[in-house]
Amino acid sequence: MAVKKYSLKNDGNKNLSENFKVREFRSRDGADEILIDEKLVVLLQKMRDKFGVINISSAYRTKSYNKKVGGVVNSQHIYGLAADITISDNAKLEEAAKYAEKIGFAGIGLDNNYQMFLHLDTRKNKSYFRYRANGSTYSVNSFFKTLKKGSKGDEVKLLQKNLKKAGYKNSRSAELSVDGIFGKDTEFALKKFQKDKGLVSDGIAGPKTWTAF
């Protein structure tokens, strides 16, 4: 896949995928040239299929427009590799960030405090970050919580649901309970899952384990 160059005037209404057109990726300063990474479109369509209607608030930016809006000098937007999106249900932004990590977005920025949007890009090296309410950011290793025996809560329930859906049972070959408590049965099922996926079978659910589901 590669970054392609389009004309807003000539190609604006061209379909890039089932739900996205060229004009949605335009620079908001009215420039005719639009740069769009093919991989970005493919991954955004997966997001659209999962979460419904997606609005692209900012995608390609000319260098002058990027400077005007306060973007960093080497913003992924100026290369056609990035899109800032909003989804219909703000309560699912955290879930959307996790899904974006799972399907392969290398750059992900989550703002679920103030402007309620998700920055997504296809840069080469991984960069995940969260926005504070004042607009500053801080880096995170993953949007998934690392879980192990003794962990409790909704994230554990999600892990148990994923294991159960994948067909994994407890040590007695019975249905795995979805109770939000990471006990020996969840650890047993998780270790089997990790072994089957070629991961380190340590019973700890980190980023590699989460994205294997």
Short mmCIF file of C-alpha atoms in Angstrom, two decimals:
data_model
loop_
_atom_site.label_atom_id
_atom_site.label_comp_id
_atom_site.label_asym_id
_atom_site.label_seq_id
_atom_site.Cartn_x
_atom_site.Cartn_y
_atom_site.Cartn_z
CA MET A 1 0.00 0.00 0.00
CA ALA A 2 1.09 3.57 -0.61
CA VAL A 3 0.19 7.23 -0.21
CA LYS A 4 -1.74 8.49 -3.23
CA LYS A 5 -2.30 12.01 -4.48
CA TYR A 6 -5.80 13.22 -5.36
CA SER A 7 -7.48 16.41 -6.56
CA LEU A 8 -10.39 17.77 -4.53
CA LYS A 9 -11.91 19.25 -7.69
CA ASN A 10 -11.51 16.18 -9.91
CA ASP A 11 -11.64 13.32 -7.41
CA GLY A 12 -13.62 14.69 -4.47
CA ASN A 13 -16.59 12.39 -4.92
CA LYS A 14 -14.52 9.30 -5.71
CA ASN A 15 -15.16 6.34 -3.42
CA LEU A 16 -12.08 5.13 -1.57
CA SER A 17 -13.98 2.37 0.25
CA GLU A 18 -17.55 1.43 0.99
CA ASN A 19 -18.09 4.39 3.32
CA PHE A 20 -15.37 6.95 2.60
CA LYS A 21 -14.86 9.45 -0.22
CA VAL A 22 -11.79 11.43 -1.19
CA ARG A 23 -13.25 14.79 -0.08
CA GLU A 24 -13.54 13.59 3.52
CA PHE A 25 -9.72 13.59 3.71
CA ARG A 26 -9.22 17.11 2.31
CA SER A 27 -7.16 19.81 3.99
CA ARG A 28 -9.54 22.28 5.63
CA ASP A 29 -7.81 25.30 4.07
CA GLY A 30 -9.39 24.50 0.70
CA ALA A 31 -6.26 23.17 -1.02
CA ASP A 32 -6.95 21.07 -4.10
CA GLU A 33 -4.22 18.50 -3.46
CA ILE A 34 -5.07 15.67 -1.07
CA LEU A 35 -2.64 12.99 0.09
CA ILE A 36 -4.22 9.76 1.40
CA ASP A 37 -2.55 6.59 2.59
CA GLU A 38 -4.31 3.49 1.27
CA LYS A 39 -3.67 1.61 4.52
CA LEU A 40 -5.30 4.44 6.48
CA VAL A 41 -8.50 4.01 4.46
CA VAL A 42 -8.53 0.23 4.91
CA LEU A 43 -8.17 0.53 8.68
CA LEU A 44 -10.71 3.35 8.96
CA GLN A 45 -13.23 1.21 7.10
CA LYS A 46 -12.71 -1.51 9.70
CA MET A 47 -13.40 1.08 12.39
CA ARG A 48 -16.53 2.13 10.51
CA ASP A 49 -17.72 -1.47 10.26
CA LYS A 50 -17.23 -1.90 14.00
CA PHE A 51 -18.53 1.38 15.41
CA GLY A 52 -20.90 2.78 12.81
CA VAL A 53 -20.81 6.32 11.42
CA ILE A 54 -17.41 7.99 11.68
CA ASN A 55 -16.78 11.67 11.10
CA ILE A 56 -13.31 12.69 9.93
CA SER A 57 -12.62 16.09 11.47
CA SER A 58 -9.05 16.38 10.19
CA ALA A 59 -7.06 14.20 7.80
CA TYR A 60 -4.59 15.57 5.24
CA ARG A 61 -3.18 19.02 6.07
CA THR A 62 -1.01 21.28 3.97
CA LYS A 63 2.09 22.43 5.84
CA SER A 64 0.71 25.96 6.11
CA TYR A 65 -2.63 24.77 7.49
CA ASN A 66 -0.93 22.38 9.89
CA LYS A 67 1.10 25.30 11.24
CA LYS A 68 -2.02 27.46 11.49
CA VAL A 69 -3.84 24.92 13.66
CA GLY A 70 -0.81 24.34 15.88
CA GLY A 71 0.15 20.89 14.60
CA VAL A 72 3.64 19.57 15.30
CA VAL A 73 6.22 20.21 12.57
CA ASN A 74 6.39 16.58 11.43
CA SER A 75 2.69 15.83 11.90
CA GLN A 76 1.53 12.63 10.26
CA HIS A 77 -1.32 14.69 8.80
CA ILE A 78 0.95 16.49 6.31
CA TYR A 79 2.01 13.14 4.84
CA GLY A 80 -1.55 11.87 4.40
CA LEU A 81 -1.06 9.22 7.07
CA ALA A 82 -3.45 10.48 9.75
CA ALA A 83 -7.09 11.13 10.51
CA ASP A 84 -8.78 12.57 13.58
CA ILE A 85 -12.20 11.01 14.00
CA THR A 86 -15.29 11.15 16.15
CA ILE A 87 -17.82 8.35 16.57
CA SER A 88 -21.52 8.43 17.33
CA ASP A 89 -21.16 7.17 20.90
CA ASN A 90 -18.50 8.96 22.96
CA ALA A 91 -18.81 6.31 25.65
CA LYS A 92 -17.18 3.87 23.22
CA LEU A 93 -14.08 5.97 22.49
CA GLU A 94 -11.97 3.90 24.88
CA GLU A 95 -13.18 0.71 23.21
CA ALA A 96 -12.45 2.28 19.81
CA ALA A 97 -8.86 3.05 20.86
CA LYS A 98 -8.39 -0.58 21.89
CA TYR A 99 -9.84 -1.81 18.62
CA ALA A 100 -7.57 0.56 16.69
CA GLU A 101 -4.60 -0.94 18.53
CA LYS A 102 -5.80 -4.45 17.77
CA ILE A 103 -6.20 -3.91 14.01
CA GLY A 104 -2.81 -2.27 13.56
CA PHE A 105 -2.86 1.51 13.81
CA ALA A 106 0.68 2.49 14.82
CA GLY A 107 -0.26 5.96 16.03
CA ILE A 108 -3.25 6.38 18.36
CA GLY A 109 -4.19 9.40 20.45
CA LEU A 110 -7.26 9.25 22.67
CA ASP A 111 -9.10 12.34 23.92
CA ASN A 112 -12.08 11.22 25.98
CA ASN A 113 -11.79 14.09 28.45
CA TYR A 114 -12.55 17.25 26.48
CA GLN A 115 -12.92 17.27 22.67
CA MET A 116 -13.87 13.60 22.51
CA PHE A 117 -11.98 12.37 19.46
CA LEU A 118 -9.48 9.76 18.37
CA HIS A 119 -6.29 10.49 16.43
CA LEU A 120 -5.28 7.57 14.20
CA ASP A 121 -2.27 7.22 11.92
CA THR A 122 -0.17 4.70 10.04
CA ARG A 123 3.34 5.84 10.97
CA LYS A 124 6.15 3.27 11.02
CA ASN A 125 6.95 3.24 14.74
CA LYS A 126 4.33 2.78 17.45
CA SER A 127 3.19 5.84 19.39
CA TYR A 128 0.19 5.67 21.71
CA PHE A 129 -0.86 8.64 23.80
CA ARG A 130 -3.74 10.19 25.71
CA TYR A 131 -4.86 13.80 25.84
CA ARG A 132 -5.31 15.65 29.09
CA ALA A 133 -8.19 18.10 29.53
CA ASN A 134 -5.82 21.02 28.81
CA GLY A 135 -4.80 19.56 25.44
CA SER A 136 -1.36 18.26 26.43
CA THR A 137 -0.54 14.59 25.93
CA TYR A 138 1.26 11.76 27.70
CA SER A 139 2.49 8.46 26.31
CA VAL A 140 1.03 5.05 27.15
CA ASN A 141 2.30 1.60 26.27
CA SER A 142 -1.15 0.26 25.44
CA PHE A 143 -4.84 1.09 25.78
CA PHE A 144 -5.38 -2.37 27.24
CA LYS A 145 -4.80 -2.90 30.96
CA THR A 146 -2.33 -5.59 31.97
CA LEU A 147 -4.20 -8.18 34.01
CA LYS A 148 -3.01 -11.06 36.16
CA LYS A 149 -4.23 -13.32 38.94
CA GLY A 150 -5.87 -11.16 41.59
CA SER A 151 -7.11 -8.49 39.17
CA LYS A 152 -10.77 -7.53 39.32
CA GLY A 153 -13.26 -5.44 37.36
CA ASP A 154 -14.78 -4.90 33.93
CA GLU A 155 -11.48 -5.45 32.09
CA VAL A 156 -11.31 -8.93 33.63
CA LYS A 157 -14.87 -9.58 32.49
CA LEU A 158 -13.86 -8.60 28.96
CA LEU A 159 -10.91 -10.97 29.10
CA GLN A 160 -13.13 -13.78 30.37
CA LYS A 161 -15.69 -13.11 27.64
CA ASN A 162 -12.98 -13.24 24.99
CA LEU A 163 -11.59 -16.51 26.35
CA LYS A 164 -15.05 -18.02 26.59
CA LYS A 165 -15.94 -16.92 23.06
CA ALA A 166 -12.70 -18.48 21.81
CA GLY A 167 -13.75 -21.80 23.35
CA TYR A 168 -11.48 -21.93 26.37
CA LYS A 169 -12.71 -23.58 29.57
CA ASN A 170 -11.54 -23.82 33.15
CA SER A 171 -9.31 -26.56 34.60
CA ARG A 172 -12.35 -28.83 35.05
CA SER A 173 -13.35 -28.48 31.39
CA ALA A 174 -16.41 -26.49 32.45
CA GLU A 175 -17.65 -23.11 31.19
CA LEU A 176 -15.44 -20.23 32.25
CA SER A 177 -17.22 -17.85 34.61
CA VAL A 178 -17.52 -14.20 33.56
CA ASP A 179 -17.44 -12.72 37.04
CA GLY A 180 -14.74 -10.06 36.79
CA ILE A 181 -12.43 -11.93 39.19
CA PHE A 182 -9.10 -13.16 37.80
CA GLY A 183 -8.67 -16.44 39.65
CA LYS A 184 -7.00 -19.76 38.93
CA ASP A 185 -9.62 -20.76 36.34
CA THR A 186 -9.10 -17.59 34.30
CA GLU A 187 -5.34 -18.05 34.59
CA PHE A 188 -5.63 -21.66 33.41
CA ALA A 189 -7.70 -20.70 30.36
CA LEU A 190 -5.44 -17.75 29.55
CA LYS A 191 -2.28 -19.84 29.65
CA LYS A 192 -3.79 -22.32 27.20
CA PHE A 193 -4.84 -19.48 24.91
CA GLN A 194 -1.37 -17.94 25.02
CA LYS A 195 0.28 -21.28 24.27
CA ASP A 196 -2.02 -21.88 21.30
CA LYS A 197 -1.21 -18.40 19.94
CA GLY A 198 2.54 -18.89 20.27
CA LEU A 199 2.83 -16.34 23.07
CA VAL A 200 4.68 -16.58 26.36
CA SER A 201 2.32 -18.71 28.47
CA ASP A 202 2.67 -16.71 31.70
CA GLY A 203 -0.99 -16.15 32.55
CA ILE A 204 -0.57 -12.37 32.33
CA ALA A 205 -2.76 -10.52 29.85
CA GLY A 206 -0.62 -7.76 28.33
CA PRO A 207 -0.89 -5.96 24.97
CA LYS A 208 0.31 -8.94 22.90
CA THR A 209 -2.28 -11.19 24.50
CA TRP A 210 -5.13 -8.70 24.04
CA THR A 211 -4.38 -8.13 20.37
CA ALA A 212 -4.23 -11.91 19.74
CA PHE A 213 -7.99 -12.27 20.23
#
